[in-house]
């Protein structure tokens, strides 16, 4: 058994993974994708879209759990997880990306819950795990990660202004957040809130802390769901929230005061790979939709089937090349995380994070073009995919941040490169002199 493009021979991976992969592939193709129109029909219109979770989602969750397709994202280092490597989970995440609104949540592997569960699993106290991690792992509640703010450039997390002040045995939180994914969900029970406990600390990376805030705490106001190219992603949403004199016990801090930046970095590494692999799943499905459209005998222009036009053939070829290029990058990054943890894989993670969403946008755009006006409509998932793909050029760090980081990593090689060239030049000069003798 191999992936779509035979880049990885799955038969060489663990038997446990092979069984899960086969189940996941069948589940996504034969349960999740057919359920998409049912989900949107049950979601309905108006304010009720924010109050009720479509029943089909709970049905899918029950099926996934019965199949053992549950919490697969938690790696081998966590006893709560399924014991997969990052490389193995990356391949399953690709499958879930084929039905991005349903499959990840149905398998309890959707953002932002995955990152939040990893925070609790990695940094949480036994009490915090019992109260929050356990119900998240059960799929009984959902969560949100509150970092981004409208008043500052949040791509630099040291800019965060939300104030977290200690008063006795409580922290008092004041600030404004937005694009807080999952905060509109009626099941969202907890926020992980990033703010500054020591804004004057000499180290800008020791000013931030992360606190656990139950969503029903007094002082929290969810102002509105933000829209992504017209999509509000109900019932989860991406909300703007005000925290006004919100009080939580000091026991709700994660890892300790001044360690919020450390927690954020620990949360983001593997999650970026999850996003990238889901992108590849979306790209594969988009390419399949394009191929189906252009080979439809009823779709003829200027006396030819669409698939007979050279530009269409070239677009399909470029999509195939770009998808596989991105897959190599992402699988390489996932494998490197398995070998050297996220910190040791930062170069490959940045490369994958830069390349993959942009690849997806190009593949979707070609598919939309092949569909004509229908590609912009609700009759295909392409417009929704495009909105999601465009978002991922910001999520978990914008392209510019990752390019800057990647460029700096490359520049560290400058001295070694200069010395090598100097040695090569000296050897060349010696060879020239020797040849004249």
mmCIF file of N, CA and C in Angstrom, residues 1 10 15-32 63-70 72 92 95-96 103 107:
data_model
loop_
_atom_site.group_PDB
_atom_site.id
_atom_site.type_symbol
_atom_site.label_atom_id
_atom_site.label_comp_id
_atom_site.label_asym_id
_atom_site.label_seq_id
_atom_site.Cartn_x
_atom_site.Cartn_y
_atom_site.Cartn_z
ATOM 1 N N UNK A 1 0.854 -1.197 0.000
ATOM 2 C CA UNK A 1 0.000 0.000 0.000
ATOM 3 C C UNK A 1 0.885 1.239 0.000
ATOM 4 N N UNK A 10 3.978 2.512 2.470
ATOM 5 C CA UNK A 10 3.362 2.324 3.779
ATOM 6 C C UNK A 10 3.596 0.912 4.315
ATOM 7 N N UNK A 15 2.836 -2.282 11.403
ATOM 8 C CA UNK A 15 1.532 -2.901 11.131
ATOM 9 C C UNK A 15 0.386 -2.130 11.794
ATOM 10 N N UNK A 16 0.628 -1.611 12.994
ATOM 11 C CA UNK A 16 -0.395 -0.817 13.684
ATOM 12 C C UNK A 16 -0.795 0.375 12.840
ATOM 13 N N UNK A 17 0.217 1.078 12.313
ATOM 14 C CA UNK A 17 -0.079 2.237 11.479
ATOM 15 C C UNK A 17 -0.820 1.826 10.216
ATOM 16 N N UNK A 18 -0.387 0.757 9.571
ATOM 17 C CA UNK A 18 -1.024 0.328 8.332
ATOM 18 C C UNK A 18 -2.513 0.074 8.525
ATOM 19 N N UNK A 19 -2.851 -0.546 9.650
ATOM 20 C CA UNK A 19 -4.261 -0.818 9.939
ATOM 21 C C UNK A 19 -5.033 0.486 10.150
ATOM 22 N N UNK A 20 -4.435 1.419 10.902
ATOM 23 C CA UNK A 20 -5.090 2.703 11.147
ATOM 24 C C UNK A 20 -5.233 3.499 9.856
ATOM 25 N N UNK A 21 -4.214 3.464 9.017
ATOM 26 C CA UNK A 21 -4.253 4.204 7.758
ATOM 27 C C UNK A 21 -5.384 3.690 6.862
ATOM 28 N N UNK A 22 -5.499 2.389 6.761
ATOM 29 C CA UNK A 22 -6.558 1.807 5.929
ATOM 30 C C UNK A 22 -7.943 2.189 6.455
ATOM 31 N N UNK A 23 -8.093 2.147 7.772
ATOM 32 C CA UNK A 23 -9.378 2.533 8.369
ATOM 33 C C UNK A 23 -9.665 4.008 8.137
ATOM 34 N N UNK A 24 -8.633 4.846 8.317
ATOM 35 C CA UNK A 24 -8.823 6.288 8.155
ATOM 36 C C UNK A 24 -9.186 6.640 6.717
ATOM 37 N N UNK A 25 -8.529 5.989 5.779
ATOM 38 C CA UNK A 25 -8.822 6.253 4.372
ATOM 39 C C UNK A 25 -10.267 5.907 4.039
ATOM 40 N N UNK A 26 -10.716 4.767 4.491
ATOM 41 C CA UNK A 26 -12.101 4.357 4.249
ATOM 42 C C UNK A 26 -13.078 5.292 4.965
ATOM 43 N N UNK A 27 -12.737 5.683 6.197
ATOM 44 C CA UNK A 27 -13.617 6.542 6.988
ATOM 45 C C UNK A 27 -13.787 7.907 6.327
ATOM 46 N N UNK A 28 -12.703 8.501 5.872
ATOM 47 C CA UNK A 28 -12.783 9.823 5.250
ATOM 48 C C UNK A 28 -13.555 9.760 3.944
ATOM 49 N N UNK A 29 -13.229 8.780 3.106
ATOM 50 C CA UNK A 29 -13.841 8.716 1.776
ATOM 51 C C UNK A 29 -15.310 8.299 1.816
ATOM 52 N N UNK A 30 -15.639 7.373 2.713
ATOM 53 C CA UNK A 30 -16.980 6.777 2.681
ATOM 54 C C UNK A 30 -17.912 7.227 3.804
ATOM 55 N N UNK A 31 -17.372 7.961 4.757
ATOM 56 C CA UNK A 31 -18.219 8.475 5.846
ATOM 57 C C UNK A 31 -18.199 10.003 5.884
ATOM 58 N N UNK A 32 -17.017 10.597 5.923
ATOM 59 C CA UNK A 32 -16.926 12.050 6.124
ATOM 60 C C UNK A 32 -17.331 12.840 4.882
ATOM 61 N N UNK A 63 -18.472 6.830 15.315
ATOM 62 C CA UNK A 63 -17.942 5.847 14.369
ATOM 63 C C UNK A 63 -16.418 5.821 14.406
ATOM 64 N N UNK A 64 -15.817 7.018 14.427
ATOM 65 C CA UNK A 64 -14.351 7.094 14.441
ATOM 66 C C UNK A 64 -13.781 6.469 15.701
ATOM 67 N N UNK A 65 -14.409 6.751 16.807
ATOM 68 C CA UNK A 65 -13.905 6.211 18.070
ATOM 69 C C UNK A 65 -14.025 4.686 18.089
ATOM 70 N N UNK A 66 -15.116 4.176 17.571
ATOM 71 C CA UNK A 66 -15.305 2.726 17.529
ATOM 72 C C UNK A 66 -14.249 2.042 16.648
ATOM 73 N N UNK A 67 -13.749 2.779 15.648
ATOM 74 C CA UNK A 67 -12.725 2.246 14.748
ATOM 75 C C UNK A 67 -11.310 2.421 15.291
ATOM 76 N N UNK A 68 -11.187 3.096 16.418
ATOM 77 C CA UNK A 68 -9.862 3.372 16.966
ATOM 78 C C UNK A 68 -9.186 4.572 16.336
ATOM 79 N N UNK A 69 -9.930 5.368 15.569
ATOM 80 C CA UNK A 69 -9.386 6.558 14.902
ATOM 81 C C UNK A 69 -9.586 7.771 15.804
ATOM 82 N N UNK A 70 -8.862 7.787 16.905
ATOM 83 C CA UNK A 70 -9.150 8.766 17.963
ATOM 84 C C UNK A 70 -7.842 9.248 18.583
ATOM 85 N N UNK A 72 -5.191 10.474 17.390
ATOM 86 C CA UNK A 72 -4.007 9.928 16.729
ATOM 87 C C UNK A 72 -2.847 10.921 16.682
ATOM 88 N N UNK A 92 -1.707 10.270 7.983
ATOM 89 C CA UNK A 92 -3.128 10.215 8.319
ATOM 90 C C UNK A 92 -3.742 11.615 8.271
ATOM 91 N N UNK A 95 -4.977 12.459 4.921
ATOM 92 C CA UNK A 95 -6.304 11.907 4.628
ATOM 93 C C UNK A 95 -7.408 12.785 5.202
ATOM 94 N N UNK A 96 -7.246 13.252 6.428
ATOM 95 C CA UNK A 96 -8.291 14.077 7.048
ATOM 96 C C UNK A 96 -8.443 15.406 6.327
ATOM 97 N N UNK A 103 -13.576 15.640 8.979
ATOM 98 C CA UNK A 103 -12.745 14.497 9.373
ATOM 99 C C UNK A 103 -11.842 14.777 10.575
ATOM 100 N N UNK A 107 -12.354 12.749 14.263
ATOM 101 C CA UNK A 107 -11.320 11.875 14.829
ATOM 102 C C UNK A 107 -10.646 12.515 16.044
#
